[in-house]
Short mmCIF file of C-alpha atoms and ligand atoms in Angstrom, two decimals:
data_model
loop_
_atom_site.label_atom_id
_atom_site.label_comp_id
_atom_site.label_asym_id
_atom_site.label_seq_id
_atom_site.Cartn_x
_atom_site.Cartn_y
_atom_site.Cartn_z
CA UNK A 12 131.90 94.72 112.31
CA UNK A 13 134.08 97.55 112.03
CA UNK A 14 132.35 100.33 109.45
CA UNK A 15 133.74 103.29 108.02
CA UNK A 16 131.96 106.65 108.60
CA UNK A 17 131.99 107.68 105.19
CA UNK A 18 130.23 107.01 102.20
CA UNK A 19 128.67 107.54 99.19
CA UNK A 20 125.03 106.22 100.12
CA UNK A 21 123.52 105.29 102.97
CA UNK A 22 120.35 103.79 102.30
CA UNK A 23 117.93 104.06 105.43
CA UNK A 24 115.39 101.50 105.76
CA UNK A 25 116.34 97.82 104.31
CA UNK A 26 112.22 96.62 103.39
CA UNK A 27 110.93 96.62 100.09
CA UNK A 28 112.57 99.92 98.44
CA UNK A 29 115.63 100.22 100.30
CA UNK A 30 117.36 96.68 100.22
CA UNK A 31 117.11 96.34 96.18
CA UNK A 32 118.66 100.12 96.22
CA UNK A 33 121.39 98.75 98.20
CA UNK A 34 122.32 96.25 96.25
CA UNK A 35 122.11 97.96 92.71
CA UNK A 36 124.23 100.55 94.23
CA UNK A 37 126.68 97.77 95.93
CA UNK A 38 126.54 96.25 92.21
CA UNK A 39 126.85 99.48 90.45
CA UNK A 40 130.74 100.42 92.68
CA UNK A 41 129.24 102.65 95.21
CA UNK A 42 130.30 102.75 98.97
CA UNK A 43 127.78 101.64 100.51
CA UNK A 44 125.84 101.94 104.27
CA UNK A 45 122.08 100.11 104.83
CA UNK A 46 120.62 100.50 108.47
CA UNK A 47 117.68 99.18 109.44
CA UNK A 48 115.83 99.22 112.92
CA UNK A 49 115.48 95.62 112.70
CA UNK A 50 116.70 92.63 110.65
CA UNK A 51 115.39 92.22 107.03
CA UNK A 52 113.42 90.61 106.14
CA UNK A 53 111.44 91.28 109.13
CA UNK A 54 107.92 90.85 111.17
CA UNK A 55 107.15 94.63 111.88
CA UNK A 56 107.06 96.83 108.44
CA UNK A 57 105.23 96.46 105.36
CA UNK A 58 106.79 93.24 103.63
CA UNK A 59 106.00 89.79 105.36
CA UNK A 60 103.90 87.19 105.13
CA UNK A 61 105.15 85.55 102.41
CA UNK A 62 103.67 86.84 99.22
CA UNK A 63 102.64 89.76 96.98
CA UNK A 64 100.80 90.35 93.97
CA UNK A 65 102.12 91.45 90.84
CA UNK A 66 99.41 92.95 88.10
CA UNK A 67 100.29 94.59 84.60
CA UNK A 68 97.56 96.00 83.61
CA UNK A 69 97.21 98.61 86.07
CA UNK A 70 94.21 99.60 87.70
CA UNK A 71 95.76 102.34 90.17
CA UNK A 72 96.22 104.15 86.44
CA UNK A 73 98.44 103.16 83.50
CA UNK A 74 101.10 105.29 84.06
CA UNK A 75 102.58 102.76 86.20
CA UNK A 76 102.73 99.91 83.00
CA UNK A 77 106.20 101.03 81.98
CA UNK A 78 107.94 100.61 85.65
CA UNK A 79 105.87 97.23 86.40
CA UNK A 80 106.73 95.99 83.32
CA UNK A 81 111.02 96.67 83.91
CA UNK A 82 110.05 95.53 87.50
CA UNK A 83 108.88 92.40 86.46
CA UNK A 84 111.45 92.00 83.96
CA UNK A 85 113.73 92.52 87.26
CA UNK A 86 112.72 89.80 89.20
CA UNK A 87 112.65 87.24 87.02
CA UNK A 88 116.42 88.68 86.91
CA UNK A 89 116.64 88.55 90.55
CA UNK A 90 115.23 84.73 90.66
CA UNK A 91 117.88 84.06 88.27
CA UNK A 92 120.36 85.37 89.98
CA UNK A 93 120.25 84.27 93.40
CA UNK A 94 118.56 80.79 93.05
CA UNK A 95 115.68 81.78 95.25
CA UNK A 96 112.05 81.39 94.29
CA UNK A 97 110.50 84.91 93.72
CA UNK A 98 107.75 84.63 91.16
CA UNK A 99 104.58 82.45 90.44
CA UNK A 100 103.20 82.58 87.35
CA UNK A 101 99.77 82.28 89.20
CA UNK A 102 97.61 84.87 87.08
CA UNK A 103 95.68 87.55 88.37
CA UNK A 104 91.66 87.62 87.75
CA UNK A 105 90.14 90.74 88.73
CA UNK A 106 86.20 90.68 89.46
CA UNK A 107 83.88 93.23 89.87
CA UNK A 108 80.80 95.38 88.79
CA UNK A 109 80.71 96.22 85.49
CA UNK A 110 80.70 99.66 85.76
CA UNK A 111 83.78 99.76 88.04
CA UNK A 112 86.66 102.22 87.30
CA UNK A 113 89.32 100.17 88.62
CA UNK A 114 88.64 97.17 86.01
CA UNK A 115 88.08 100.25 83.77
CA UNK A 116 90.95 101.19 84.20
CA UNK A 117 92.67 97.79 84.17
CA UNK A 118 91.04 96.91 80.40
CA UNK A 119 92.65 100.24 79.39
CA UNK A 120 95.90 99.98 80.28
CA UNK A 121 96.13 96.22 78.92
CA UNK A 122 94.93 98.35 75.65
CA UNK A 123 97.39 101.14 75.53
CA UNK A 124 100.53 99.12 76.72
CA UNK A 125 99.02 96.18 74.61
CA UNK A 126 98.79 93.49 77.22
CA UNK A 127 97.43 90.38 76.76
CA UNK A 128 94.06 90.39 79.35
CA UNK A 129 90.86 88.35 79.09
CA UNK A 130 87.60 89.92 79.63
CA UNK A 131 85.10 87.13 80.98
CA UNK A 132 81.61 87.20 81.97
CA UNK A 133 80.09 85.77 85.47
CA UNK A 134 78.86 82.71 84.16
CA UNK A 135 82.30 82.22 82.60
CA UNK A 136 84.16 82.86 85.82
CA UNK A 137 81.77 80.38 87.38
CA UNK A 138 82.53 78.15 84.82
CA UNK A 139 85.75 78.19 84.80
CA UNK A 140 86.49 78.48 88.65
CA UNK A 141 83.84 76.67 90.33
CA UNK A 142 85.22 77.94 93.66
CA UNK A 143 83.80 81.82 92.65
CA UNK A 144 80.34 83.12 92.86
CA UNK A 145 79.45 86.13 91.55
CA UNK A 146 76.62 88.26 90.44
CA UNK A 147 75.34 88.29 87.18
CA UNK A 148 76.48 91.90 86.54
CA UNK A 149 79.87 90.82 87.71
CA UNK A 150 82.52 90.95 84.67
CA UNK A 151 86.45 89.63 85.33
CA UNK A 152 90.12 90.12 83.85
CA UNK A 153 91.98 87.53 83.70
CA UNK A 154 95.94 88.28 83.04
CA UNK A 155 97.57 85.31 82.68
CA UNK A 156 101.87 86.47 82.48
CA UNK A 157 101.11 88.03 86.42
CA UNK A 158 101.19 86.53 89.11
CA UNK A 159 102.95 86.77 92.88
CA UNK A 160 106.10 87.72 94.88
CA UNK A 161 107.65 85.82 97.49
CA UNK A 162 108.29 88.74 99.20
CA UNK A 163 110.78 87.80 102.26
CA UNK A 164 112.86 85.66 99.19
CA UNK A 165 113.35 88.63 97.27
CA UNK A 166 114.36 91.03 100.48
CA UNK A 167 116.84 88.18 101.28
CA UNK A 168 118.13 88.45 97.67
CA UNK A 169 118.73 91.54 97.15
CA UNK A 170 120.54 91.57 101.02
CA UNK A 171 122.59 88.95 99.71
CA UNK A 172 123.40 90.60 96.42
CA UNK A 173 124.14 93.91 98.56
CA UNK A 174 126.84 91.80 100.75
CA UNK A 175 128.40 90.15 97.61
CA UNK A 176 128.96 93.22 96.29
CA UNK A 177 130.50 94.72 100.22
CA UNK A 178 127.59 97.13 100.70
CA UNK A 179 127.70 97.18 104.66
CA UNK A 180 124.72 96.37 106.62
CA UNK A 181 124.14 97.70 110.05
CA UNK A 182 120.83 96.04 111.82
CA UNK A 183 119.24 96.51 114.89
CA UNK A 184 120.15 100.32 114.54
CA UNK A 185 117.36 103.07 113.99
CA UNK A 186 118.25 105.93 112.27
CA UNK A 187 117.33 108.42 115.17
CA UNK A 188 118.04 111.63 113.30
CA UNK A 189 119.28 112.91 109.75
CA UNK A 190 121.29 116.01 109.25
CA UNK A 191 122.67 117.85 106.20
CA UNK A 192 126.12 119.16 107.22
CA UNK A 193 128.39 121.43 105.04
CA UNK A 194 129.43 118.93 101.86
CA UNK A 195 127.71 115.65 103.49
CA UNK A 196 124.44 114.21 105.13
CA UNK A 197 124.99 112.92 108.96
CA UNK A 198 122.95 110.18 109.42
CA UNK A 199 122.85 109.62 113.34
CA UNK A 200 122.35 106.30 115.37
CA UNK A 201 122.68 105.09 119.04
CA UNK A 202 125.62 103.07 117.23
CA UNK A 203 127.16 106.39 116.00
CA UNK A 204 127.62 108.90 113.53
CA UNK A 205 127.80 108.15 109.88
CA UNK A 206 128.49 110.90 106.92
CA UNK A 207 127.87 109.96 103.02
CA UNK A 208 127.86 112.16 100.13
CA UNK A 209 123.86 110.80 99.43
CA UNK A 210 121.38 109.74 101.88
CA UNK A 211 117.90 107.69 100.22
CA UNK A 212 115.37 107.23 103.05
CA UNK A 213 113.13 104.26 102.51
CA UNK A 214 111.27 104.14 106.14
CA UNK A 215 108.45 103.11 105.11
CA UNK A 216 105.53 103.21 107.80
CA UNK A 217 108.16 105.36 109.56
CA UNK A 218 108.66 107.75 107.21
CA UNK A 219 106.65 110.38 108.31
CA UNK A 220 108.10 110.29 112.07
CA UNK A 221 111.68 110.21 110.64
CA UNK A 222 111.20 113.43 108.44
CA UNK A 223 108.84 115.20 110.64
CA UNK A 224 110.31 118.24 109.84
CA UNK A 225 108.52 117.80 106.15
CA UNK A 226 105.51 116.83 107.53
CA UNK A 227 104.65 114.45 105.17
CA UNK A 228 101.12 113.78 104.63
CA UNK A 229 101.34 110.24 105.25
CA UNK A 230 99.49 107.88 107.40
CA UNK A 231 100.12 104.62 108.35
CA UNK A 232 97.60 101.58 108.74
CA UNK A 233 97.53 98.23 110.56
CA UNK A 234 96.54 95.99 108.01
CA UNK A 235 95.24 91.89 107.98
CA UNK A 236 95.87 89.11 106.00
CA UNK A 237 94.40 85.47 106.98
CA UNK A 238 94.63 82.14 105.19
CA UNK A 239 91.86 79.61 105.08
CA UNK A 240 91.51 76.02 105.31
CA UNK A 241 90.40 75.08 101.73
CA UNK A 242 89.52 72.66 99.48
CA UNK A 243 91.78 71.84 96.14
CA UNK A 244 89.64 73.92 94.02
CA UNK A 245 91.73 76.90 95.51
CA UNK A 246 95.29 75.49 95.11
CA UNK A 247 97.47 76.78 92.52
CA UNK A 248 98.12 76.81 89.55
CA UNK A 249 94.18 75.80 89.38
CA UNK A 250 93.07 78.94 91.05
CA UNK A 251 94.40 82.18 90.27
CA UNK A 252 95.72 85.11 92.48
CA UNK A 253 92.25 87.35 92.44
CA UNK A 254 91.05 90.50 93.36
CA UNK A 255 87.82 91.74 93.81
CA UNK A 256 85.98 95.28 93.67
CA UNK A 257 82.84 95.23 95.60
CA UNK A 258 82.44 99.33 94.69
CA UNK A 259 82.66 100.39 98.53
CA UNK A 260 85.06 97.95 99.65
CA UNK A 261 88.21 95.93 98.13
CA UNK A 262 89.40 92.43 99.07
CA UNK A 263 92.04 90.31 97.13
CA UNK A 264 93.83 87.17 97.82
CA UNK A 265 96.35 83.99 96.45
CA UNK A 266 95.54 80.35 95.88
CA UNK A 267 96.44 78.06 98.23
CA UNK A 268 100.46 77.02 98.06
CA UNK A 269 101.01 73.60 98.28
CA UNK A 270 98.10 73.38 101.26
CA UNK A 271 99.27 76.75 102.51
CA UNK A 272 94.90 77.60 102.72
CA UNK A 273 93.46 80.64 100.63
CA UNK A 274 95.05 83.85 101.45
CA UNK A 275 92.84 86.62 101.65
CA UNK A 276 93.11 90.59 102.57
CA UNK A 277 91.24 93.73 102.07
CA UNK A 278 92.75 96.66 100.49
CA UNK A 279 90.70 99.62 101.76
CA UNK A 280 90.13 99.38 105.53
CA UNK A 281 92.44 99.27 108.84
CA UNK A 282 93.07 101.19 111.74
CA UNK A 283 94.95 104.53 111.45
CA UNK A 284 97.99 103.63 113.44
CA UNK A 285 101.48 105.01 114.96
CA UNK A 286 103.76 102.44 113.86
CA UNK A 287 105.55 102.56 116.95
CA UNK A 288 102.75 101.67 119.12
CA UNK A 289 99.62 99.48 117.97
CA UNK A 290 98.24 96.05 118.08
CA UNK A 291 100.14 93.60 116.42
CA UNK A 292 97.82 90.15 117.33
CA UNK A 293 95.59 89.36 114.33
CA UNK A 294 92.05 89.07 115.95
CA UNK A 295 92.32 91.97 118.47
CA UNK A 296 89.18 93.49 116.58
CA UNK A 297 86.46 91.48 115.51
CA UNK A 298 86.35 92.83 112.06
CA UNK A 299 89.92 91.17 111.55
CA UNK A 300 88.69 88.10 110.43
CA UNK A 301 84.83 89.21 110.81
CA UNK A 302 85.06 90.95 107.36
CA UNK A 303 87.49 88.14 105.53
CA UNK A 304 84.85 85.54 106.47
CA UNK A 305 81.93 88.14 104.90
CA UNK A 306 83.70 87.87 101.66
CA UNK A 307 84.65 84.63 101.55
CA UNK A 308 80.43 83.53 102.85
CA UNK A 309 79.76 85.56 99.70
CA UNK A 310 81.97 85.20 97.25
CA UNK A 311 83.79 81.79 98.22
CA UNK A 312 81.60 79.73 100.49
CA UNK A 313 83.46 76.73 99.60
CA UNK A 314 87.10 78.41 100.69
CA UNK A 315 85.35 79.52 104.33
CA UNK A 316 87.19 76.85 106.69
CA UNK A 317 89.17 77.14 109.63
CA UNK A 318 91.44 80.28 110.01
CA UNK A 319 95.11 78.35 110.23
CA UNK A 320 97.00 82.07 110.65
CA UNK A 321 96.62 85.57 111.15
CA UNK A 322 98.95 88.45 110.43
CA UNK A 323 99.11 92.42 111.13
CA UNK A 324 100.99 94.48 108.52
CA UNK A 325 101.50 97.95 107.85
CA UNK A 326 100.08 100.14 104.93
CA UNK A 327 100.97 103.65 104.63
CA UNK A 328 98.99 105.76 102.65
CA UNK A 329 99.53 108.85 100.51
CA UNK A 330 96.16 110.97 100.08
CA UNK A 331 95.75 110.23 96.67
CA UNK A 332 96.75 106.75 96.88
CA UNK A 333 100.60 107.37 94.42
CA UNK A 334 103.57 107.00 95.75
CA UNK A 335 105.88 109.57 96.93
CA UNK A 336 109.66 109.67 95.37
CA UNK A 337 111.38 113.07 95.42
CA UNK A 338 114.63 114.54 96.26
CA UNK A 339 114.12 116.67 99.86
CA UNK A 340 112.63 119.86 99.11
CA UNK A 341 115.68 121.72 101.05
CA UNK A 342 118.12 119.67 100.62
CA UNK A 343 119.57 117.57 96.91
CA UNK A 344 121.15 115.53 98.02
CA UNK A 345 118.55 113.29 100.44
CA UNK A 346 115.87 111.16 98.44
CA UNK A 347 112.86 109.98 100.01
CA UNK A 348 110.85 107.43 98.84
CA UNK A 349 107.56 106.30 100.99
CA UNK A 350 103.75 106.71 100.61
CA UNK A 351 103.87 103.59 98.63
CA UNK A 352 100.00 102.88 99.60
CA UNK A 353 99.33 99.66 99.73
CA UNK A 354 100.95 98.43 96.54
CA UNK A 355 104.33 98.98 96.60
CA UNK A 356 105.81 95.75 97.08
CA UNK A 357 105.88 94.67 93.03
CA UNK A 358 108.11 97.71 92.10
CA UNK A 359 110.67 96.68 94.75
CA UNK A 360 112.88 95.70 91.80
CA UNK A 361 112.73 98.63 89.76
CA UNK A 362 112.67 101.42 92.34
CA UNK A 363 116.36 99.62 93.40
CA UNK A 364 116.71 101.13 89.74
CA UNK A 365 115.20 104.63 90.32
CA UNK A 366 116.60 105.19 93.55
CA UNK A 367 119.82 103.93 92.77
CA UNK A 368 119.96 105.78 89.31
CA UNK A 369 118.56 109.09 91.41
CA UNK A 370 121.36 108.98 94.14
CA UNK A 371 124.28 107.98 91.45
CA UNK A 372 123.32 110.62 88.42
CA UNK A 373 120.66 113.01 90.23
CA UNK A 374 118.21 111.71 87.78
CA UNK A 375 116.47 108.68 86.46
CA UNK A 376 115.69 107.07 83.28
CA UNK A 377 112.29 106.49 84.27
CA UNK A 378 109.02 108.40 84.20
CA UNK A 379 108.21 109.32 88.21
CA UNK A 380 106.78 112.60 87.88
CA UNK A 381 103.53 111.36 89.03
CA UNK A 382 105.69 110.89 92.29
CA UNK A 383 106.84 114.19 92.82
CA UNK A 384 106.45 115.51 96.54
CA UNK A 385 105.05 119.08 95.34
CA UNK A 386 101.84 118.03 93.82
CA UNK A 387 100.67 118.21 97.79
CA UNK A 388 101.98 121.89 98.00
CA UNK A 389 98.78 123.85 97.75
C1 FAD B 425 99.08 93.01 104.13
C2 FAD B 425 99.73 93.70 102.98
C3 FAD B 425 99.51 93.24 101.69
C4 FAD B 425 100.10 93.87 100.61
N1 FAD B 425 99.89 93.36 99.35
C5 FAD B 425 100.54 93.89 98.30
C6 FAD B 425 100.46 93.29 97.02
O1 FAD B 425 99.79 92.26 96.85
N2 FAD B 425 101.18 93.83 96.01
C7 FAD B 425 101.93 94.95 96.17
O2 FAD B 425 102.55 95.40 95.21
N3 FAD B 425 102.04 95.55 97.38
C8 FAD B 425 101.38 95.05 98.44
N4 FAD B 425 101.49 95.60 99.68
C9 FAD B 425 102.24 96.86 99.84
C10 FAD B 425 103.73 96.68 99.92
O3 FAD B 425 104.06 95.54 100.68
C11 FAD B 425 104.34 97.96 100.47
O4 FAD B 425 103.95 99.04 99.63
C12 FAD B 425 105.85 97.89 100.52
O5 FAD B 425 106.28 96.76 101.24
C13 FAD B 425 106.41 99.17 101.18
O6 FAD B 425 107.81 99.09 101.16
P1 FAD B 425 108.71 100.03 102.08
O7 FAD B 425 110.11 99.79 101.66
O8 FAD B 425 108.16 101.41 102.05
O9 FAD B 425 108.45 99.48 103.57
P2 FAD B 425 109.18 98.27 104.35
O10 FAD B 425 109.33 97.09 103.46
O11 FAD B 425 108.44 98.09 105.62
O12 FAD B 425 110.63 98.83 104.64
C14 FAD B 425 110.86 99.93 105.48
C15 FAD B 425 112.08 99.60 106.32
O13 FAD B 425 112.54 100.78 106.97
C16 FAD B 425 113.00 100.42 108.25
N5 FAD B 425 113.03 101.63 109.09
C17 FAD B 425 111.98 102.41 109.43
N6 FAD B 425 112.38 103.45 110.19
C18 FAD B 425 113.73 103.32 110.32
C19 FAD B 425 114.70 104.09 111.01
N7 FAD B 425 114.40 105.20 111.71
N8 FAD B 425 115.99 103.65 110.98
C20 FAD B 425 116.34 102.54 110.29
N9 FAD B 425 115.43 101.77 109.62
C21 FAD B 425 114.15 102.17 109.65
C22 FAD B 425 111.99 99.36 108.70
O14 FAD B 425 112.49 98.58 109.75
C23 FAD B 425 111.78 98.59 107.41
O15 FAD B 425 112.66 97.50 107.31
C24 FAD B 425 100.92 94.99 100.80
C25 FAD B 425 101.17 95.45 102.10
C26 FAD B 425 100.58 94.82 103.18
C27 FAD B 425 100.85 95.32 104.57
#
């Protein structure tokens, strides 16, 4: 392929938050470069195995309704648009103790935004879901519009919307360093040097080692995911997508996809990792699927069969758990975007939006300012 060395983007990282900037860029007339270290949708970041959750009603805090609300708006777009299969209007129960501030939370922000969300008791979860056993002090929230992502889909969507729209891709090419020169940003690579008027960096686990100059406060995890041999009481669109809060420790999970087995993860957890050198095998530590089975012998006994796969992913965590979407401190006219914590993946869409809107105008139509880099200067 022969590429230009100027532009007026180059996006940096092609996952979750960089290919949907891409392509709304692409779409919106810019010139555009995307390099990625590998080939997205790909095995090594933050965005395989297969699907995502998407929740309204926002239990990480409701000032993240308005954007999940466009983003979902957005991939039902997206779906439209490219033909692929994106979204399953699965449902999302969320379980837990009564008392707990993340379903706190959630009934909140279904009340401010005015979402439609079901409060149920244990005994009508049980009822209703014979595959769940909880404890009597138990309560759930069942949203009913949410649902999951196919995550690799909408990657390959928005990589084919980017091409369409002849946004050029360069793979198999880390970004090795990026510069701010006198009236552009160099953007180095083993393949060459490349100079655009706006450079967004979307690295995700990576970020941090990329921009070590900002020293980010950033760490990456290695993550699990397994699915389950399981019964038909766990296939969709019987059983939801679910999520439970155990107080000390969070697991969630998808029905079982046309005998796909009960997919199951734990949201707190995982080993502190450099993303350039860890253990990629599911099963290296016993706890990999040591703790899945522990939640499923408790809370679905009937969903504990035979492990049929085992994944690693990466999680990269902010300290307060928000995301991280800023311009550089020293320099306007590089936007970062990383920190995304664990759940990013269902505002792919709309940051495509933000980020695109942020490197076109300088500013975006939506709220971030809970984003903002500085709230860690202190
Ligand atoms: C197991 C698991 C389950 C999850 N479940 C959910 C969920 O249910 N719902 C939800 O909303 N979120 C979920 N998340 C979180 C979500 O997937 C992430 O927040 C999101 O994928 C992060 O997107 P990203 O663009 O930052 O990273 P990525 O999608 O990994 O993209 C980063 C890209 O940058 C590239 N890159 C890195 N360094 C360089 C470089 N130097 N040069 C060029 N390219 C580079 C990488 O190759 C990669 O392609 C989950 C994550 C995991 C791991």
């Amino acid at each position: 392929m022969e590429l230009s060395s100027f532009y007026d983007v180059i996006v940096v990282g092609a996952g979750t938050m960089g290919m949907p900037t891409g392509a709304y860029l692409a779409e919106h007339g810019a010139r555009i470069l995307i390099i990625d270290t590998f080939d997205p949708p790909h095995h090594s970041g933050s965005h395989h195995g297969q699907t995502r959750m998407i929740r309204h009603a926002y239990g990480e805090g409701r000032q993240y309704v308005s954007l999940v609300k466009r983003a979902q708006f957005l991939w039902k777009e997206l779906e439209r648009q490219s033909g692929l299969k994106i979204f399953e209007q699965t449902g999302v129960l969320g379980q837990g103790h009564r008392s707990s501030p993340f379903l706190k939370e959630t009934v909140d922000a279904a009340k401010n935004h005015h979402l439609p969300l079901e409060e149920l008791s244990a005994d009508e979860i049980m009822e209703r879901w014979p595959g769940i056993t909880v404890a009597e002090d138990f309560i759930g929230c069942l949203e009913t519009g949410s649902g999951l992502l196919f995550s690799e889909n909408a990657i390959q969507a928005y990589k084919n919307i980017a091409l369409e729209n002849h946004a050029e891709i360069l793979t198999n090419t880390p970004v090795l360093d990026i510069k701010q020169g006198n009236s552009s940003v160099e953007v180095i690579t083993r393949n060459g040097t490349f100079n655009a008027g706006k450079v967004v960096v979307t690295a995700g686990a990576w970020a941090g080692k990329l921009l070590s100059d900002l020293q980010l406060p950033l760490q990456p995890y290695r993550k699990v995911v397994g699915w389950f041999e399981s019964p038909e009481l766990f296939e969709a669109p019987l059983f939801p997508s679910f999520y439970v809060d155990e107080g000390d420790r969070m697991f969630y999970g998808f029905p079982s996809l046309d005998g796909s087995g009960l997919k199951l993860g734990r949201t707190d957890g995982g080993q502190p990792i450099d993303p350039d050198n860890h253990v990629q095998n599911f099963g290296y530590y016993s706890s990999d699927e040591g703790d899945l089975r522990g939640f499923l012998h408790k809370f679905m006994p009937h969903a504990n069969g035979k492990l049929k796969t085992g994944i690693t992913c990466l999680y990269t965590k902010s300290p307060d758990g928000h995301f991280i979407i800023d311009h550089h401190p020293n320099h306007q006219n590089i936007i970062l975007a990383c920190g995304f914590s664990g759940h990013g993946f269902k505002f792919g869409s709309v940051m495509g939006e933000v980020l695109g809107q942020l490197a076109q105008n300088g500013t975006t139509d939506h709220d971030i300012s809970l984003f903002s880099l500085s709230r860690f200067e202190k």
